[in-house]
C-alpha positions as a printed Julia matrix, in Angstrom:
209×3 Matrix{Float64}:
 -77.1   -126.14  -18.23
 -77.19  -125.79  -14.16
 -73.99  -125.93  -12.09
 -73.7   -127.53   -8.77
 -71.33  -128.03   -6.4
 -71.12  -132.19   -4.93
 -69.74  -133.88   -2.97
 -70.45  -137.9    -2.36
 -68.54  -137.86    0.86
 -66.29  -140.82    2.29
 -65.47  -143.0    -0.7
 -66.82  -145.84    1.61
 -69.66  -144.44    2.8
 -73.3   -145.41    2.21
 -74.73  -145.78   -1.17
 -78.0   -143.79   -1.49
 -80.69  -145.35   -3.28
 -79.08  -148.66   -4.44
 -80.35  -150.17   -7.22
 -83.38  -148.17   -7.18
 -85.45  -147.09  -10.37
 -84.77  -143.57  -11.38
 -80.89  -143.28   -9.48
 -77.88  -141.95  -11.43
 -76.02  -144.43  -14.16
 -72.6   -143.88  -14.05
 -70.08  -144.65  -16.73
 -66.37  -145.14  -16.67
 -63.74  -146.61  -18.88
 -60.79  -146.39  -21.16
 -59.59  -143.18  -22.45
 -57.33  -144.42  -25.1
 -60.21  -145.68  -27.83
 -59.44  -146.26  -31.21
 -61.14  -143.76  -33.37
 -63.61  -146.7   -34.3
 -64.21  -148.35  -31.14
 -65.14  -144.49  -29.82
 -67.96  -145.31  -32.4
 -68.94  -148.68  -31.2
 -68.27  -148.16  -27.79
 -71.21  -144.86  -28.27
 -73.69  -147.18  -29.89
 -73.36  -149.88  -27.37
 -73.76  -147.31  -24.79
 -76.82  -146.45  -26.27
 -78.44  -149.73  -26.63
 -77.96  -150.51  -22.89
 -79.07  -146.61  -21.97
 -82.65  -147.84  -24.45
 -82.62  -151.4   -22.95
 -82.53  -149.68  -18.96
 -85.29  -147.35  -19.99
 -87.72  -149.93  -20.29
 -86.95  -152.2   -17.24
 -85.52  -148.94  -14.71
 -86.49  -146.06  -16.0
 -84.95  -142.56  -17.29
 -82.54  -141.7   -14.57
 -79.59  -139.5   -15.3
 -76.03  -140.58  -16.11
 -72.9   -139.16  -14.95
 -69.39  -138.75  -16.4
 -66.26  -137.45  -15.4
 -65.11  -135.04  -17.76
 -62.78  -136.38  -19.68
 -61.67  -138.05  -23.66
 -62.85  -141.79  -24.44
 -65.54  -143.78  -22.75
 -67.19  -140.21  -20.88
 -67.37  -138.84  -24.05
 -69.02  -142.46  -25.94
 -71.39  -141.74  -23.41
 -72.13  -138.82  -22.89
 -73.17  -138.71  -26.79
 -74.79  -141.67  -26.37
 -76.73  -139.85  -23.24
 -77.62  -137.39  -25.71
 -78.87  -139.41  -28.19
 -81.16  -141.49  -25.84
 -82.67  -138.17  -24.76
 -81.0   -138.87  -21.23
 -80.21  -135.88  -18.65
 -76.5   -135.91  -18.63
 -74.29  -135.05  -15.8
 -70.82  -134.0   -16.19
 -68.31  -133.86  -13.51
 -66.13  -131.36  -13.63
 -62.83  -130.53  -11.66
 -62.12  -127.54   -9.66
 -59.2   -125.86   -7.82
 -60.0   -123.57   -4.97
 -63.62  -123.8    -5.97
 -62.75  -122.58   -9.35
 -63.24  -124.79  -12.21
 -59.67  -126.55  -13.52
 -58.58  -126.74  -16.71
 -58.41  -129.83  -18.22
 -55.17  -131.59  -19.42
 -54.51  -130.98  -22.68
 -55.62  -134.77  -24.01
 -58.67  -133.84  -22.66
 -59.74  -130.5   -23.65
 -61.57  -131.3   -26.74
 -63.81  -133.89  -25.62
 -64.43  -131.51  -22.03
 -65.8   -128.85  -24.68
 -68.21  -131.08  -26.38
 -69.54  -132.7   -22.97
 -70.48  -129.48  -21.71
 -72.22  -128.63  -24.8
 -73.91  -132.04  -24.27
 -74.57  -131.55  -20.47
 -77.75  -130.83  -18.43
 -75.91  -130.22  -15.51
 -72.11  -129.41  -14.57
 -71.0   -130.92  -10.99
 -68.05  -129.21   -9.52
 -65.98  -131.58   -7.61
 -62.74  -130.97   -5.87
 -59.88  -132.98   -8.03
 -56.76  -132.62   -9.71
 -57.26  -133.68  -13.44
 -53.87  -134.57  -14.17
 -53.24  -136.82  -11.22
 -54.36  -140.11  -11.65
 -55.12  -141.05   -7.76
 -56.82  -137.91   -7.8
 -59.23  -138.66  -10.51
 -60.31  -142.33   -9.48
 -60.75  -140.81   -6.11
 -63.55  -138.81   -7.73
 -65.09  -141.73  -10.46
 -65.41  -143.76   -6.78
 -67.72  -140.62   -5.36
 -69.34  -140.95   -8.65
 -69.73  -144.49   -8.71
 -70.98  -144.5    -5.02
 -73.74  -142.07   -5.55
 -74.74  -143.95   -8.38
 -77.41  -147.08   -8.49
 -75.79  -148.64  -11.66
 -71.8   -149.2   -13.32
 -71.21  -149.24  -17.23
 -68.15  -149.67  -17.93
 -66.47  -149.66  -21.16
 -63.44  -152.37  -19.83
 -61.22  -154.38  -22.04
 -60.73  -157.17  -19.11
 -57.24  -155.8   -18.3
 -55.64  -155.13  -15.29
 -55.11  -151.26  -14.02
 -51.67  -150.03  -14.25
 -49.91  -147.05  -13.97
 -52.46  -145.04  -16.35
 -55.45  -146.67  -16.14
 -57.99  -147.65  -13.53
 -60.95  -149.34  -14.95
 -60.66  -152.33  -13.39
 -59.92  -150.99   -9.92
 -63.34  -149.32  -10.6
 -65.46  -152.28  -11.6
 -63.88  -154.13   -8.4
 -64.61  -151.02   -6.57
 -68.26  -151.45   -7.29
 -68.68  -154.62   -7.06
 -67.44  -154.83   -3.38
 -70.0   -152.31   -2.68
 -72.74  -154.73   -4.37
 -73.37  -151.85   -6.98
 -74.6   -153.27  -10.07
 -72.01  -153.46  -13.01
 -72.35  -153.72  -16.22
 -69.29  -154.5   -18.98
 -69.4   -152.58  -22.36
 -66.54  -153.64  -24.59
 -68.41  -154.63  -28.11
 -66.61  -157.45  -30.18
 -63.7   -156.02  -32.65
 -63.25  -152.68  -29.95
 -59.62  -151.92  -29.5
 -57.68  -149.96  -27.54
 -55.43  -146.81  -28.99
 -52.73  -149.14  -29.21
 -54.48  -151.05  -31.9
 -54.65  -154.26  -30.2
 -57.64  -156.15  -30.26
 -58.59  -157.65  -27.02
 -61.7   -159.81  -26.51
 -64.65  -158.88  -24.69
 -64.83  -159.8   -20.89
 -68.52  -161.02  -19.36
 -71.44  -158.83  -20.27
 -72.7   -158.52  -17.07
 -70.44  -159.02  -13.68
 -72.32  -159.77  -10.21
 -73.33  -157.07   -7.81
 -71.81  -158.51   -5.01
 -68.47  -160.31   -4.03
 -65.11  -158.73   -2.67
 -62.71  -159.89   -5.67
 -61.94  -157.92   -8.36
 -60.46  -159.24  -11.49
 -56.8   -159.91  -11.44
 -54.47  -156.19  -11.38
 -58.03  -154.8    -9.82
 -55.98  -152.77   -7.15
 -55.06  -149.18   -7.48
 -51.52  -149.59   -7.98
């Protein structure tokens, strides 16, 4: 596994490579998956990771380091034979420690990982870490998202993130597999499939507060 320090820049800034065959997939999503929806969150990860292959090619994917959807994909990276990035944070240019809810899932990512990128963040801050899954997403040609449809809140910021993309008319894609739940147990139906790369509005709640 290599290390490398990145940096995307200016959340805002230019997307390299949009859309293009071969650019990073980047994933993002809900950390607090049900045991079982960790499973079928992985396997539809998978079958859009096989599906891309054919039409875009084998670029690499990128996750934050982190417990739930990262770690669905990151297996499922692994599984598809994809090179698998893993962001990881760092304080002072040394690498963090993750929060303790994430620790676990960090270990087996790096085990999975090609590469480990080393960007500046603070893991338990939440503004902190969608700061860095928008330099992740901007680099990045394609969004999956594993997204329930619900508004971000205090805790989570998926759906700031889809919005995020989609104002930047990056492609987005919406993995949330029928009977997937949250940690809370509550079933929640899928949203669309597949959102539009381009337009300005997010779902409703889409804002970072």
């Amino acid at each position: 596994m290599s290390t490398a320090a990145h940096d995307n820049g200016a959340a805002g800034g230019q997307v390299p490579g949009r859309g293009a065959a071969g650019r990073e997939i980047t994933a993002v999503g809900h950390a607090d998956l049900s045991p079982r929806t960790l499973a079928l969150v992985e396997s539809a990860f998978l079958e859009r990771l096989e599906r891309l292959e054919r039409h875009v090619g084998p670029g690499p994917v990128t996750v934050r380091c982190g417990a739930g959807a990262p770690l669905a994909f990151g297996r499922a990276a692994g599984a598809a034979g994809r090179r698998l990035i893993v962001v990881v944070p760092t304080h002072d240019g040394v690498p963090a420690m993750p929060p303790p809810r994430d620790r676990t899932a960090a270990g087996e990512l790096l085990n999975l990982a090609d590469q480990a990128r080393l960007l500046p963040y603070e893991p338990d801050h939440r503004d902190s870490c969608v700061g860095a899954d928008e330099r992740m997403i901007a680099a990045g040609g394609l969004l999956l998202a594993a997204w329930d449809g619900s508004p971000s809140d205090g805790l989570d910021a998926t759906a700031h993130l889809v919005a995020y993309a989609r104002a930047r008319g990056i492609p987005v894609e919406i993995v949330w597999p029928a009977g997937a739940e949250r940690g809370t147990g509550k079933t929640v139906p899928a949203p669309s499939a597949v959102l539009p790369a381009r337009g300005t509005t997010g779902p409703p709640g889409a804002r970072r507060s």
